């Protein structure tokens, strides 16, 4: 549809539920997750890999782990355009976020802020600036943040990654719609139950062989 | 004072691009039907400077001739000025066929006179120009030496006294013909049996004035350095160092910004005159007692506009403690460089084009406030061991060469550095193993990697080695 100008999330199910037909490209988006490493990066992968003009950075501010560049590359991210910022305080992290948004040289910025120091008015500023400067700004926050209302245009909660290549996600807040619980998003890659069974078998065989060899030697 | 006079005797010929097939063909450049410059083949055929075109033709029937084009020569010389800028910021066009370089400041950079000269010759040679280089302590003498080929084995790093002494010695035997005198004057000297500068330079100056006129006396004074040569006046100041003393003390960073902007404007004027951009500068804010603070500001690319300079300065200022009140503000340029054309983008009306800030600018702003180490980019190395397959690089080194990464199965997006030990019964292996064994030449590793679910059902990338199980990353 011509009115939809969002960036496809790469998940048809999710696109259908969003007003823009995908990620709102000029907005603050919150992704709530219990901890890091639960599939939060693959959820926003389409924004990381989106084709942009040569003079754009993808910025990660205060990430919880080391972004493993070869994996980003395999995902389709141009790692040369990837910038990681390590601010020394919440104030500096906020400042860098706003600076990146204001600069006009980045369309995608991901931030991990200190939850204890985060104030409502700071979120409001980020939402306003993202909208004004046409930036897709994602904040990753803990599940507890759900209790507090947020000016973010879209809030998602990651439930879990399952063994059959599914990422379970709930929409907490969206424009033009209600909450949606328990969306099952298919992941392009991941071990399956069959894999797990096979691996278990393999490991068990392995252990048995080792034990047998030990007894034989004794 | 140390001047290099660059004389391009073949410029009239060199501006005409010669196809390589014409080597050996006699070529001349003529001005008003007289030969003003000939190539080697023409000289071999017996053609001399000043010969008429008809004479030249009779000597070499295959002669190619070009009419001299002074306009193109002047344009070429202007272009060569930018070539010479690589050696010193102080370059002037001396005459229709010569350049003057003030090398006093950059001699050290080029390891002395000898190397500087051979580098210049090579660089001009690559541009297709033969150049004779004269060295002296005055501009006029350096040009005379270049034209006459007067030279000695210069010491590599002479002090000003030595340069002066050698110049004066050389001048004694320098032919007067190399001085660019009016033909009539030169003829009078020749008629009097005076052929060398030495013949006239020791004559009492008032006698010279009486017999030959003030111009000749001035010329001699400029040759020997007794009188400042007009080139000096043309030369822009070598460095920028300005200060502002306030009548009333200013309090607070916001108040200080105004006089700082005034200094930045002075700086912009200086930069514009040189066509320079500043890369590093130093601000100082001092109280009446002379106490205070100074801080440096660095730029990713040469900056020449007040707004740009002040924007980065303002960011840097937030990280420094300034004295409570300010009476004196100083601004020194630590490093400036020629502004090459590619840094400045202008539209047809000469306005700087308003564009979204280029990426370097963001880097500049972030690192001005957070420090260089707070920024990181990645290089990917072709190594099987996960720890060695990537390397964070300080921002300034990154992005130089893309290194192709072979597809090697799936890897986690988050990496734990160092790997985290994990109890085996907390992991539920779902896929694997993948053996990664490599790097025996530095730090041998042999690991079996698995994909597992930990107790939170998070997918992790783990390995087992002699010490037990470790989580090395998360499939985020």
XYZ file of C-alpha atoms in Angstrom, chain A residues 35-42 54-57 59-60 63-75 79-88 91-93 95-96 99-100 103-106 112 160-166 187-192 195-197 199-200 202-203 206-207 210, chain B residues 315 318-319 356-363 365-366 369-370 373-381 383-387 389-391 395 399-405 407 409-417 428-433 435 448 450-451 453-454 456-459 461 464 469 474-476:
144
model
C 18.410 -10.030 29.551
C 20.725 -9.570 26.634
C 21.262 -12.258 24.042
C 17.655 -13.347 23.675
C 17.293 -12.457 19.999
C 16.996 -8.697 20.343
C 19.483 -7.970 17.556
C 17.915 -10.378 15.125
C 27.228 5.864 1.758
C 27.482 8.553 4.385
C 25.472 6.901 7.147
C 26.604 5.294 10.357
C 25.668 3.393 15.867
C 25.596 1.167 18.938
C 26.147 -2.255 24.132
C 26.184 -4.921 26.876
C 28.611 -7.242 25.045
C 31.178 -7.062 22.320
C 29.505 -6.937 18.922
C 31.117 -9.816 17.070
C 31.936 -8.277 13.730
C 32.085 -11.450 11.582
C 28.585 -12.385 12.742
C 27.310 -8.901 11.939
C 28.899 -9.224 8.539
C 27.263 -12.616 7.995
C 23.939 -10.995 8.891
C 30.733 -3.487 9.505
C 32.682 -0.559 8.175
C 29.670 1.628 8.832
C 29.268 0.252 12.326
C 30.348 2.552 15.136
C 30.378 1.561 18.773
C 30.377 4.246 21.422
C 31.368 3.555 25.014
C 30.247 6.514 27.085
C 31.482 6.709 30.646
C 24.760 11.673 30.920
C 27.327 11.047 28.230
C 25.339 8.129 26.827
C 24.335 13.126 25.020
C 25.864 10.747 22.424
C 24.239 13.899 19.090
C 23.991 10.948 16.730
C 23.981 14.766 13.242
C 22.023 13.597 10.224
C 24.761 11.084 9.478
C 23.032 8.113 11.025
C 21.448 0.613 26.067
C 11.830 -16.254 24.232
C 13.523 -18.025 21.361
C 12.243 -21.518 20.950
C 13.833 -24.641 19.583
C 11.738 -24.667 16.437
C 13.218 -21.415 15.124
C 10.600 -19.116 16.606
C 13.788 -16.992 12.497
C 15.751 -17.757 9.344
C 18.237 -19.855 11.212
C 18.434 -21.754 14.445
C 18.794 -25.279 15.714
C 15.655 -27.381 15.615
C 19.110 -31.003 15.642
C 18.918 -31.212 19.390
C 17.941 -34.864 19.348
C 23.251 -33.819 18.957
C 22.102 -35.547 22.123
C 25.920 -37.883 19.257
C 27.045 -36.693 22.674
C 30.633 -40.040 22.429
C 30.452 -40.388 26.174
C 34.961 -42.748 25.983
C 32.186 20.666 22.858
C 32.623 21.203 28.376
C 35.276 18.749 29.407
C 23.840 16.641 5.988
C 26.967 16.507 8.085
C 29.428 14.037 6.585
C 30.264 11.088 8.828
C 33.685 12.408 9.844
C 31.971 15.282 11.520
C 30.042 12.996 13.838
C 33.245 11.199 14.763
C 32.089 15.719 17.682
C 31.780 12.497 19.648
C 33.610 15.176 24.110
C 34.046 11.512 24.998
C 39.080 5.752 23.109
C 35.327 5.873 23.573
C 34.806 5.255 19.888
C 35.358 1.939 18.250
C 35.048 0.386 14.870
C 35.851 -3.063 13.615
C 38.259 -4.779 11.349
C 37.668 -8.334 10.341
C 40.591 -10.671 10.024
C 41.293 -16.155 11.102
C 39.408 -19.226 12.190
C 39.760 -18.577 15.883
C 36.905 -16.388 17.031
C 39.040 -14.225 19.312
C 38.787 -12.979 13.679
C 37.853 -9.469 14.709
C 39.666 -6.670 16.281
C 38.234 4.934 15.398
C 37.754 1.205 7.797
C 40.963 1.171 5.830
C 40.562 -2.083 3.975
C 37.604 -4.402 3.833
C 38.689 -7.925 4.489
C 36.529 -10.629 2.958
C 35.044 -13.014 5.460
C 31.107 -17.927 5.261
C 28.648 -21.287 9.739
C 26.720 -19.254 12.183
C 28.371 -17.120 14.791
C 26.853 -15.263 17.736
C 26.222 -11.511 17.444
C 27.291 -10.878 21.020
C 30.682 -12.094 22.079
C 31.765 -12.496 25.695
C 35.296 -11.362 26.294
C 21.476 -28.017 27.138
C 23.400 -28.758 23.987
C 21.276 -28.364 20.888
C 23.777 -28.417 18.077
C 27.390 -29.121 17.409
C 30.183 -29.837 17.708
C 35.858 -28.120 15.824
C 34.768 -27.898 20.065
C 28.378 -26.094 20.502
C 25.143 -24.220 20.400
C 20.482 -23.324 25.721
C 21.314 -22.100 29.174
C 17.171 -18.945 30.841
C 16.648 -20.779 27.543
C 18.984 -18.276 25.933
C 20.957 -19.590 23.024
C 27.706 -20.395 21.857
C 34.622 -27.247 26.078
C 32.704 -25.525 29.705
C 24.981 -15.225 22.615
C 22.866 -15.563 19.536
C 21.176 -12.254 20.169
